[in-house]
Amino acid sequence: MNKPKLPPGQQLAAPGKWPIVGEREPAPRQSDWDILVTGLVDLPRRWSLEELLDLPNETHTIDIHCVTRWSILGANFTGVSLARLLAMSRPQPDGKYVSFVAHSTRSHSTSLCLADALHLGCFIALKFEGQPISLEHGGPMRIVTPGRYFYKSLKWLSRIEILAEDRLGYWEGAAGYHNRADPWLEERFIASGISKQEAAKFFAGKNISGKELLGLDGSDRDLRGLQARSSILRNADFQRAQLQGSDFTDANLSGSRFMRADLRDALLVRADLEGANLCGADLRGADLRGSSLFGASFVEDSSAGEADAVTAIFDEKTRIDASAIEQPMPRQAEFLARFLRGPG
Ligand SMILES: Nc1nc2c(c(=O)[nH]1)N[C@H]1C(S)=C(S)[C@@H](COP(=O)(O)O)O[C@H]1N2
Ligand SMILES: [Mo]
């Protein structure tokens, strides 16, 4: 059987559109670009951009799958394979992990099990569709890791470090993103460390403002009037929850699930709703102004056809910025546009 082209929960980006995710520019630099291969290797060495361009470069056609749910199929990247570079630095037998570090103000990094990185055909990309990679997309040199969510594809590569123990990357550590990141297994986030009982305690006072509770499970609960301002609730589960009049102003709700939740009159002002699922959510009277809606879903992808699709419910009091419809994937944007144009 042929594999479907899109992993579960992914949608195609609009044709010709390549969103920018995470950092938008490298740290300022005076000298020319180069990378350092270091750590548990016999022969650490530096490679200038020119030297990398002089090595055998190969073109790979890969599918980009961002954890915020957009995908681009068949992108052509050209560059030098990690295997080739490492062969010239001779990794030591106890080197089991590879950490990629970026030339960026937060020293952004990501890591892979070395065997996986080689097996997947990880490479240092220098060109996209035959042209130098633009700066905002990680040029002049970025990592591309085929077969993993795109957060394993580091922009502005500056160091390749071979390690005996894993060193969690930026998104994996700070945001609870899954450390393996296989899109076909939907390894988006690590499992929550918060049990149902613990969750009940957090919800008892109806106030979780400012708290960081990754993967919190609030499904099927009566949470009317919940105060959750500026809370960090990535990957939370609020399916079918009663959240009427709740306040999620400035909250981070990326990847959270609100399917069939009652969000009437809820405040989602400036909330981060990237990759959130709001299919079937009741958003009558809800305020979503200033929220980030990249990869957010309001209408289910259904094979049954448009009429039966489960959709978010809006009314004339629902507030969504007109500019926000640029953000979700085409099918979602169309649905939002229909609402924003009003009944007609
Ligand atoms: N240095 C750096 N690399 C990074 C990131 C980042 O914030 N900084 N974000 C990652 C994430 S989450 C994604 S989806 C891709 C986005 O690449 P793009 O902006 O070229 O689409 O870069 C990855 N590499
Ligand atoms: Mo991402």
XYZ file of C-alpha atoms and ligand atoms in Angstrom:
369
model
C 0.000 0.000 0.000
C 1.206 3.499 -0.731
C 1.868 5.733 2.201
C -0.437 8.763 2.302
C 1.546 11.878 1.483
C 0.599 13.893 4.527
C 1.247 12.632 8.052
C -1.724 12.759 10.458
C -2.865 16.244 11.466
C -0.825 18.034 8.763
C -2.165 20.351 6.051
C -0.545 21.671 2.887
C 0.761 25.227 3.015
C -0.580 27.517 0.287
C 1.320 26.928 -2.986
C 4.592 28.846 -3.063
C 4.305 29.859 0.592
C 7.052 28.853 3.021
C 6.237 30.157 6.531
C 9.023 31.379 8.821
C 8.926 29.677 12.216
C 10.899 30.496 15.361
C 13.875 32.836 15.142
C 13.771 35.135 12.124
C 17.436 36.107 11.864
C 20.852 34.893 13.013
C 23.006 36.703 15.562
C 24.974 39.520 13.930
C 28.385 38.429 12.693
C 31.560 40.118 11.538
C 33.469 37.172 10.064
C 32.551 34.855 7.191
C 30.278 31.911 7.832
C 31.829 28.644 8.937
C 30.953 25.598 11.004
C 32.914 23.661 13.608
C 32.773 19.869 13.929
C 33.728 19.094 17.507
C 33.085 16.997 20.639
C 33.878 13.279 20.625
C 35.766 13.239 17.324
C 39.401 12.399 16.620
C 39.834 15.281 14.196
C 37.859 18.403 15.132
C 37.768 20.881 12.281
C 36.275 24.028 10.898
C 34.656 24.296 7.462
C 34.155 27.577 5.690
C 31.136 28.063 3.466
C 33.445 27.940 0.410
C 34.960 24.638 1.537
C 31.482 23.167 2.019
C 30.474 24.306 -1.474
C 33.623 22.625 -2.850
C 32.709 19.251 -1.310
C 30.415 16.948 -3.290
C 26.943 18.489 -2.903
C 23.813 16.407 -3.422
C 20.229 17.446 -4.049
C 17.511 15.805 -1.956
C 13.781 16.144 -2.492
C 12.199 16.189 0.934
C 8.827 16.852 2.561
C 8.744 19.575 5.214
C 6.397 18.909 8.126
C 6.246 21.674 10.718
C 4.922 20.741 14.134
C 2.521 23.711 13.820
C 0.764 21.564 11.183
C 1.813 22.984 7.824
C 3.615 20.821 5.284
C 5.420 21.448 1.998
C 5.903 18.419 -0.230
C 8.800 17.934 -2.617
C 11.170 20.724 -1.574
C 14.618 20.508 -3.205
C 17.567 21.179 -0.925
C 21.202 20.858 -1.966
C 24.094 20.341 0.399
C 26.668 18.129 2.067
C 25.629 15.007 3.955
C 26.371 14.828 7.652
C 27.838 11.366 7.055
C 30.422 12.807 4.666
C 31.491 15.581 7.039
C 31.677 13.293 10.039
C 33.694 10.684 8.170
C 36.419 13.313 7.898
C 36.360 14.027 11.650
C 36.148 10.394 12.808
C 33.561 10.228 15.617
C 34.680 8.157 18.610
C 32.800 4.970 19.560
C 31.188 6.549 22.639
C 29.778 9.407 20.542
C 26.087 8.465 20.444
C 24.354 11.837 19.917
C 24.769 14.813 17.681
C 23.878 18.335 18.781
C 23.483 21.122 16.212
C 24.040 24.623 17.575
C 22.967 27.770 15.764
C 24.665 31.114 15.367
C 21.742 32.875 17.060
C 21.283 35.122 20.064
C 19.779 32.314 22.136
C 22.311 29.739 20.881
C 19.369 27.754 19.580
C 20.090 24.041 19.271
C 18.537 20.696 18.484
C 19.849 17.166 18.821
C 19.434 13.700 17.371
C 20.578 10.221 18.169
C 23.638 9.931 15.881
C 22.520 6.610 14.386
C 19.111 8.161 13.523
C 20.695 11.269 12.031
C 22.840 9.145 9.701
C 20.025 6.737 8.878
C 17.632 9.593 8.038
C 20.218 11.221 5.775
C 20.594 14.458 7.722
C 22.541 17.060 5.710
C 23.928 20.588 5.758
C 21.776 22.423 3.241
C 23.338 25.291 1.291
C 20.722 25.752 -1.413
C 16.938 25.678 -1.755
C 15.555 25.098 -5.255
C 19.031 25.742 -6.678
C 19.488 29.139 -4.993
C 21.345 30.096 -1.809
C 18.986 29.710 1.164
C 17.582 33.070 2.295
C 18.680 34.380 5.670
C 15.273 34.079 7.357
C 15.110 30.424 6.308
C 18.463 29.612 7.890
C 20.915 30.531 5.137
C 23.692 30.393 4.284
C 23.799 26.993 5.971
C 21.131 25.083 7.840
C 20.507 21.512 8.840
C 17.804 19.540 7.053
C 16.633 16.369 8.788
C 14.361 14.385 6.468
C 11.566 12.407 8.121
C 11.332 14.484 11.305
C 9.295 17.524 12.265
C 11.087 20.590 10.973
C 12.270 21.722 14.409
C 15.015 19.117 13.929
C 16.208 21.213 10.959
C 18.323 23.903 12.584
C 18.785 27.314 10.940
C 22.205 29.116 10.806
C 24.317 26.103 11.704
C 27.499 27.038 13.533
C 28.553 23.895 15.438
C 28.132 20.133 15.099
C 28.958 18.483 18.394
C 29.259 14.731 18.977
C 28.209 13.759 22.507
C 28.072 10.664 24.724
C 24.830 11.830 26.390
C 21.974 13.643 24.736
C 21.664 17.401 25.233
C 18.046 18.504 24.758
C 17.526 21.208 22.170
C 15.776 24.532 22.625
C 12.223 23.575 21.637
C 12.530 20.108 23.125
C 13.618 21.470 26.511
C 11.805 24.791 26.785
C 8.565 23.865 25.091
C 8.140 20.145 25.713
C 8.423 19.183 22.041
C 8.998 15.493 21.497
C 12.664 14.571 21.290
C 12.264 12.077 18.429
C 9.719 14.065 16.399
C 8.523 11.430 13.915
C 5.590 13.078 12.088
C 4.100 9.723 11.039
C 3.749 8.812 14.721
C 2.603 12.361 15.566
C 5.395 12.770 18.080
C 4.699 16.470 18.592
C 4.961 16.853 22.345
C 6.284 14.784 25.209
C 3.556 13.219 27.327
C 2.342 15.427 30.135
C 3.890 14.867 33.550
C 0.644 15.993 35.174
C -1.775 13.286 36.314
C -5.581 13.616 36.257
C -5.562 13.985 40.054
C -2.957 16.735 39.992
C -4.902 18.465 37.237
C -8.030 18.386 39.421
C -6.093 20.229 42.145
C -4.949 22.925 39.734
C -8.499 23.424 38.513
C -10.140 23.486 41.969
C -9.520 27.211 42.549
C -10.428 28.067 38.918
C -7.233 30.122 38.708
C -4.139 28.929 36.857
C -2.998 32.357 35.673
C 0.737 32.549 35.020
C 1.268 28.838 35.580
C 3.243 26.594 33.243
C 1.365 23.291 32.919
C 2.356 21.503 29.726
C -0.113 18.947 28.426
C -2.693 19.737 31.126
C -5.792 17.543 30.824
C -8.996 19.537 31.268
C -11.163 17.438 28.976
C -14.866 17.105 29.862
C -14.488 19.342 32.920
C -16.722 22.162 34.109
C -14.249 25.043 33.963
C -16.634 27.958 33.534
C -14.926 31.259 34.374
C -11.445 29.694 34.513
C -8.719 32.319 34.977
C -5.715 31.355 32.879
C -4.132 34.669 31.903
C -0.533 34.378 30.652
C -0.503 30.681 31.475
C 1.662 28.303 29.454
C -0.571 25.418 28.454
C 0.994 24.019 25.294
C -0.587 20.781 24.148
C -3.412 21.028 26.724
C -6.500 18.880 26.298
C -9.746 20.825 26.690
C -11.952 18.636 24.524
C -15.646 19.081 25.383
C -14.706 21.212 28.431
C -17.084 23.927 29.597
C -15.021 27.076 29.364
C -17.723 29.681 29.100
C -16.409 33.098 30.171
C -12.888 31.806 30.750
C -9.903 34.137 30.428
C -6.922 32.931 28.377
C -5.585 36.402 27.608
C -1.876 36.180 26.618
C -1.858 32.426 27.276
C 0.277 30.042 25.256
C -2.101 27.368 23.967
C -0.092 26.088 21.014
C -1.018 22.582 19.975
C -3.942 22.514 22.413
C -7.180 20.674 21.700
C -10.510 22.442 22.136
C -12.688 20.154 20.028
C -16.360 20.684 20.973
C -15.377 22.849 23.949
C -17.786 25.549 25.064
C -15.783 28.764 24.718
C -18.711 31.175 24.623
C -17.618 34.678 25.701
C -14.091 33.391 26.423
C -11.154 35.802 26.201
C -8.430 34.482 23.892
C -6.893 37.903 23.336
C -3.255 37.666 22.126
C -3.332 33.945 22.892
C -0.881 31.737 21.027
C -3.163 29.268 19.255
C -0.594 27.926 16.780
C -1.573 24.418 15.761
C -4.545 24.452 18.150
C -7.609 22.441 17.208
C -10.868 24.363 17.615
C -13.078 22.135 15.456
C -16.572 22.048 16.899
C -15.693 24.632 19.571
C -18.435 27.099 20.427
C -16.815 30.510 19.996
C -19.919 32.661 20.133
C -18.992 35.939 21.804
C -15.344 34.868 22.151
C -12.575 37.423 21.649
C -9.593 36.192 19.599
C -8.128 39.579 18.731
C -4.344 39.581 18.467
C -4.125 35.814 18.753
C -1.727 33.787 16.623
C -3.541 31.287 14.432
C -0.780 29.656 12.371
C -1.830 26.073 11.762
C -4.989 26.434 13.872
C -8.023 24.379 12.772
C -11.658 25.429 12.867
C -13.104 22.952 10.407
C -12.436 19.240 10.412
C -10.926 17.634 7.354
C -13.747 15.272 6.575
C -14.083 12.842 3.760
C -17.850 13.010 4.267
C -17.920 16.376 2.544
C -18.431 19.991 3.495
C -21.992 19.684 4.830
C -21.091 17.164 7.523
C -17.790 18.685 8.606
C -17.550 19.580 12.281
C -16.868 23.304 12.469
C -16.282 25.974 15.072
C -19.360 28.059 15.831
C -19.139 31.858 15.562
C -21.677 34.620 15.945
C -21.712 38.356 15.280
C -20.081 38.965 18.662
C -17.060 36.716 17.951
C -13.967 38.888 17.477
C -11.191 37.766 15.093
C -8.756 40.136 13.354
C -9.328 40.290 9.613
C -5.546 39.969 9.187
C -5.537 36.646 11.066
C -6.986 34.801 8.095
C -3.558 34.976 6.446
C -2.283 32.579 9.081
C -4.067 29.204 8.960
C -3.810 26.700 6.099
C -5.881 27.340 2.947
C -8.945 25.252 3.861
C -9.066 26.823 7.314
C -8.479 30.314 5.967
C -11.371 29.879 3.533
C -13.640 28.874 6.367
C -12.600 31.879 8.446
C -12.960 34.217 5.500
C -16.527 33.049 4.989
C -17.286 33.895 8.608
C -15.478 37.240 8.534
C -17.351 38.310 5.398
C -20.505 37.782 7.388
C -23.709 36.054 6.345
C -24.166 36.572 2.652
N 18.221 28.567 14.825
C 16.936 28.156 14.784
N 16.611 27.081 14.031
C 15.336 26.658 13.973
C 14.311 27.299 14.709
C 14.665 28.418 15.498
O 13.836 29.056 16.173
N 15.993 28.814 15.499
N 13.018 26.838 14.641
C 12.804 25.481 14.155
C 11.436 25.242 13.767
S 10.312 25.006 15.013
C 11.056 25.093 12.467
S 9.498 24.606 12.045
C 11.989 25.413 11.369
C 11.399 26.517 10.549
O 12.197 26.811 9.462
P 11.733 27.950 8.484
O 11.577 29.210 9.287
O 12.772 28.033 7.438
O 10.389 27.505 7.933
O 13.252 25.813 11.843
C 13.708 25.139 12.964
N 15.057 25.575 13.203
Mo 8.349 24.019 13.951
